[in-house]
Every structure is written in C-alpha cells, then in structure tokens.
Amino acid sequence: MAILIHNANEVLTFQSTVQGPRRREQMSELGVLENASILIEGNRIMMVAPLEEIKEQFPSLVDNAEVIDARGKIVMPGFVDCHTHLVHGGTREHELNMRLAGKSYMDIMNAGGGIHYTTTKTREASFDELYDKTYAHLNDFLRHGITTVEAKSGYGMNWETELKQLEVAKKLQQNHAVDVVSTFMGAHAVPKEYKGNEDAFVKLLIEDMIPKVAKLGLAEFNDVFCEKGVFTPAQSRLILAAGKAYGLTPKIHADEIEPYEGAELAAEMGAISAEHLLVASDEGIEAMAKAGTIAVLLPGTAFFLRAPYARGRLMVDRGVPVAISTDFNPGSSPTISLPFIQNLACMNMGMTMEEVLCATTINAAHAINRGDVVGTLEQGKQADLLILDVPNYKQLQYFYGMNHTDTVIKAGRVVVKGGNLL
C-alpha cells in the first residue's frame, strides 16, 4: 500500500543540483518546504510536492494510500550514521574512572585496556551472542531516527574473529530494518601477540585477511588506525593500497590523538573519508579539500575522552565536505544518540544547525557511498524518512540531548510509530 504524508509544518528535502557531498554554503541548503506532502509507493519516494499536485499526478495511489498526518511536526530524511564499531563484545565502564583520574586513551590501551580488552571479549563471544547484542543496539539506533549505519570490524585482529564480526554484520543487514554497510578494519590495532613484530601483522593483513574479505564479499571499505603507537603512515599506506587492489574503498582513522599526517595520507590515497581528525594539520585539511575527501567528525569521542574537538568550522569554511557520526564503540563513544552528537557539533565545533543536519544525512550517505540511494527526499530515492515531533528544524538543536523521533519509515515501511518499534 502507498503511504501519503501530509500537513507537516516543514519538509526538509535536502534536494540540490549539486552532485556528490555538499561543501561550504551548500551544507546550509536544506530545501525546506512548508506546504509539501510526500507520496511513497513500495520502497521508493514517488513525489514531494503540494498535495493537490500529487493528487493530480497520482490520483489512484492517493485514493488508496495509508495517510499519515504530520500536523505540527517536521519531515526529513532518515539519519545516516557513517562511522560505528557496531559489532563488539563486552563493555568498558570500568575504564571511565581511570579516564576521570587523568589516564589517557593510550595509557589505558597500553595497560591492556582499550581496544585490547574489547578484542578479548569479542574473541570470546559466540556468533549468536554478538548477533543478539548488536540487534538490540540497532533497535536503539532506529528509535533515534538512524536508518543506515556503517559497521567496522576490528575487534578481532585475527581471521576467525574478524570473519565473525563481518558475518554478524552481514546477517543483520539481511534481517534488521536498518541498512548495515560493512567496513573491514583488521588494522584497528596491533594485537598483543604481534607486539615487537608489527610488520609481520601488516603482512598478514595484506596477504591473507584483505584477500579473503574481498573474495567473500564481506565489506565495501578498508580502514586503518593511522596513529603513533598503532600503524605508521608508511604501514597505513601499504594496508590501504592492498585494499584498493582488491576493490575495497579506503577509509582512514586519522590524526585522532597526535598530528600524524593522516589527513594528508587520506587525500593521497583517494580515501572516500578520513575520520576523527581532532588534531589534523592545516596542510592536511587543505589536501582533503582539494581531493574531495569527506571529513567524518566524531564529537562524541572528544566529549567522552575530554579531548579538543575537531575544527569543524574551519573544515567547512575551507571547502572540506563534512559528515558527523556517533563513533558508537564501547571505549571512547558509547552512545547511539546521533541527535546528541549533532548538538555537540553545534556547541563545540562551531557548526550551524543547518550544517549538522546536512552532515548526518546526505554527506554521511556519501561517506559510505550511499548518496545516490538515501540522504535526501526526492523522487526515486529509497523512502527512508523521519517525522520529528518539533514544529521547526531549529528546535532539534535548541532542545538538546533529546530524542524527537516520532515516526520512522524505512524503505517504505513504518517501523517506528509514536517513538515505539513496531
């Protein structure tokens, strides 16, 4: 049955003549319509226009449609969370007091915590345990208006566990309403068993794991943590080049803790995105702008680590296309609230209310190569829509730390109504 949404106070279409991710002032163009309705058939958007125009063009569909009254609310595309470590075992609340006492991210990791702790828990967890836990997390994402997520592996760092993570993500993509886009990140850290022999682990990634991931079709992207004490720029270049040779699009965790030429490497390697960038250099930002590399900024991580925020305002002004994500993970950003992440970006990175919405819809979609499918409301796009219980979009940032999601339509099907899963 077709769906007709009408009477919304505002419809944010994000339609534009711009191809690809939005930059500079383009990020403020929300395409706000005040007298628009939306007609959906199957999993696609048929038309966004005044109701009378829709009735004139599709009279039979309108007459037989399920009608949703969005009076007093706004309608916009589903949120896209383009950087998560979705599939993992265990939690790390025991590290919070360590951090509050002044221990750094790398201090905790070098003491056997951090990524290494989660790796142990993920290795120990069964497939079903990981699947059930992650399915529940996806339900929470959906209730917060997130209809597409990227999911990185990287808490295995051996083939058996990396495969388990990727297969869990694949099954969730098949079974859950949320679209799950997979990234291979075997290069998340050097496992403890390879300490002092890091190049051997790089060789294992390049010669064994990456070819297997590509052959089995388990991921679209290949990511690496380019950071002092983790993988050097030279090692990262080798890992990303190997992924490209097997058809995996490069991504990079770059310049999170120390400036390490990660942004520059992202531009050099033609990465679709560079992520974190808390301490990216001016030169790296300029290189990304020239290359068109998307900056995926993660203000929740800066908030939780009590670290300086990425220079989002500068990046937008310099012409870098910017996306924003939760970085959902058990250590440095244990949140699924992308609305709160938007609030942080406004308050701490100098981005406007309009820019953060662009950064969590169309630009986030482009960061995972889904810009032609989701991220805007226009004819032919997948019908991923939110009805938010605010009278205008500016209240999304004004009433901070709140979930305003009333209704979620995913691929043409109502999956959340009145804030509750159906």
Short mmCIF file of N, CA and C in Angstrom, two decimals, residues 82-83 152 223-224 226 240 250-256 261-268 270-278 280 284-285 287-288 292-298 310 315 320-324 367:
data_model
loop_
_atom_site.label_atom_id
_atom_site.label_comp_id
_atom_site.label_asym_id
_atom_site.label_seq_id
_atom_site.Cartn_x
_atom_site.Cartn_y
_atom_site.Cartn_z
N CYS A 82 27.60 7.16 9.82
CA CYS A 82 28.59 6.65 8.85
C CYS A 82 29.91 6.21 9.48
N HIS A 83 29.95 6.08 10.80
CA HIS A 83 31.17 5.57 11.45
C HIS A 83 30.77 4.95 12.79
N LYS A 152 32.15 -1.20 11.39
CA LYS A 152 33.54 -1.61 11.20
C LYS A 152 33.82 -2.89 11.99
N ASP A 223 39.67 0.07 6.34
CA ASP A 223 40.03 1.17 7.23
C ASP A 223 41.29 0.80 8.00
N VAL A 224 42.02 1.83 8.45
CA VAL A 224 43.24 1.62 9.23
C VAL A 224 43.36 2.74 10.25
N CYS A 226 45.68 5.01 11.64
CA CYS A 226 46.99 5.62 11.44
C CYS A 226 47.26 6.54 12.63
N LEU A 240 46.17 0.32 2.97
CA LEU A 240 45.12 0.91 2.12
C LEU A 240 45.32 0.56 0.64
N PRO A 250 39.20 2.84 0.30
CA PRO A 250 39.93 3.19 1.52
C PRO A 250 39.22 4.21 2.39
N LYS A 251 39.29 3.97 3.69
CA LYS A 251 38.95 4.92 4.75
C LYS A 251 40.13 4.96 5.70
N ILE A 252 40.20 5.98 6.55
CA ILE A 252 41.33 6.04 7.48
C ILE A 252 40.94 6.76 8.76
N HIS A 253 41.26 6.14 9.92
CA HIS A 253 41.23 6.82 11.22
C HIS A 253 42.48 7.69 11.26
N ALA A 254 42.29 9.00 11.28
CA ALA A 254 43.43 9.89 11.04
C ALA A 254 43.52 10.98 12.11
N ASP A 255 44.74 11.24 12.56
CA ASP A 255 45.04 12.41 13.39
C ASP A 255 44.07 12.55 14.56
N GLU A 256 43.85 11.45 15.28
CA GLU A 256 42.93 11.49 16.41
C GLU A 256 43.62 12.00 17.68
N GLU A 261 50.04 13.08 9.97
CA GLU A 261 49.92 13.10 8.52
C GLU A 261 48.84 12.16 8.00
N GLY A 262 47.85 11.88 8.84
CA GLY A 262 46.77 11.00 8.41
C GLY A 262 45.86 11.66 7.39
N ALA A 263 45.54 12.94 7.61
CA ALA A 263 44.69 13.65 6.64
C ALA A 263 45.38 13.75 5.29
N GLU A 264 46.68 14.03 5.31
CA GLU A 264 47.45 14.10 4.06
C GLU A 264 47.44 12.74 3.34
N LEU A 265 47.58 11.66 4.13
CA LEU A 265 47.58 10.33 3.54
C LEU A 265 46.22 9.99 2.94
N ALA A 266 45.16 10.39 3.61
CA ALA A 266 43.81 10.15 3.07
C ALA A 266 43.65 10.79 1.70
N ALA A 267 44.09 12.03 1.57
CA ALA A 267 44.00 12.71 0.28
C ALA A 267 44.86 12.03 -0.77
N GLU A 268 46.07 11.66 -0.38
CA GLU A 268 47.00 11.00 -1.31
C GLU A 268 46.43 9.68 -1.84
N GLY A 270 43.33 8.77 -2.09
CA GLY A 270 41.99 8.83 -2.65
C GLY A 270 40.95 8.20 -1.74
N ALA A 271 41.16 8.31 -0.43
CA ALA A 271 40.19 7.75 0.52
C ALA A 271 38.85 8.45 0.39
N ILE A 272 37.78 7.71 0.54
CA ILE A 272 36.45 8.32 0.50
C ILE A 272 36.25 9.20 1.71
N SER A 273 36.92 8.85 2.82
CA SER A 273 36.77 9.65 4.04
C SER A 273 37.99 9.49 4.93
N ALA A 274 38.25 10.53 5.71
CA ALA A 274 39.18 10.49 6.82
C ALA A 274 38.39 10.80 8.07
N GLU A 275 38.63 10.06 9.15
CA GLU A 275 37.71 10.07 10.27
C GLU A 275 38.44 10.40 11.58
N HIS A 276 37.80 11.10 12.44
CA HIS A 276 38.31 11.68 13.70
C HIS A 276 38.87 13.08 13.43
N LEU A 277 40.15 13.18 13.05
CA LEU A 277 40.75 14.45 12.63
C LEU A 277 40.76 15.52 13.72
N LEU A 278 40.83 15.09 14.99
CA LEU A 278 40.82 16.05 16.09
C LEU A 278 42.00 17.01 16.02
N ALA A 280 44.09 17.30 13.10
CA ALA A 280 44.57 17.36 11.72
C ALA A 280 45.25 18.69 11.45
N GLY A 284 46.93 19.17 6.03
CA GLY A 284 46.08 18.02 5.78
C GLY A 284 44.67 18.41 5.41
N ILE A 285 44.15 19.44 6.07
CA ILE A 285 42.80 19.92 5.76
C ILE A 285 42.74 20.47 4.34
N ALA A 287 44.68 19.59 1.86
CA ALA A 287 44.81 18.45 0.94
C ALA A 287 43.48 17.72 0.79
N MET A 288 42.75 17.56 1.89
CA MET A 288 41.45 16.91 1.82
C MET A 288 40.46 17.73 1.01
N GLY A 292 38.69 16.26 -2.24
CA GLY A 292 37.28 15.95 -2.06
C GLY A 292 37.04 14.86 -1.04
N THR A 293 38.03 14.61 -0.19
CA THR A 293 37.89 13.60 0.86
C THR A 293 36.93 14.09 1.93
N ILE A 294 35.96 13.26 2.30
CA ILE A 294 34.98 13.65 3.30
C ILE A 294 35.59 13.54 4.69
N ALA A 295 35.43 14.58 5.50
CA ALA A 295 35.84 14.54 6.90
C ALA A 295 34.68 14.01 7.72
N VAL A 296 34.87 12.83 8.32
CA VAL A 296 33.86 12.27 9.22
C VAL A 296 34.27 12.63 10.65
N LEU A 297 33.57 13.59 11.22
CA LEU A 297 33.93 14.12 12.54
C LEU A 297 33.08 13.45 13.62
N LEU A 298 33.69 13.24 14.78
CA LEU A 298 33.10 12.40 15.82
C LEU A 298 33.16 13.13 17.16
N ALA A 310 37.50 18.44 16.96
CA ALA A 310 37.96 18.71 15.60
C ALA A 310 37.51 20.10 15.15
N MET A 315 37.03 23.41 8.72
CA MET A 315 36.94 22.47 7.61
C MET A 315 35.83 22.85 6.64
N VAL A 320 36.09 21.53 2.81
CA VAL A 320 36.06 20.08 3.03
C VAL A 320 34.61 19.65 3.23
N PRO A 321 34.14 18.64 2.52
CA PRO A 321 32.80 18.12 2.82
C PRO A 321 32.81 17.40 4.16
N VAL A 322 31.92 17.78 5.06
CA VAL A 322 31.94 17.29 6.43
C VAL A 322 30.72 16.43 6.70
N ALA A 323 30.97 15.26 7.31
CA ALA A 323 29.92 14.40 7.86
C ALA A 323 30.15 14.26 9.35
N ILE A 324 29.13 13.85 10.07
CA ILE A 324 29.21 13.67 11.52
C ILE A 324 28.63 12.31 11.88
N ALA A 367 29.63 9.47 2.51
CA ALA A 367 30.82 8.93 3.16
C ALA A 367 30.84 7.41 3.15
#
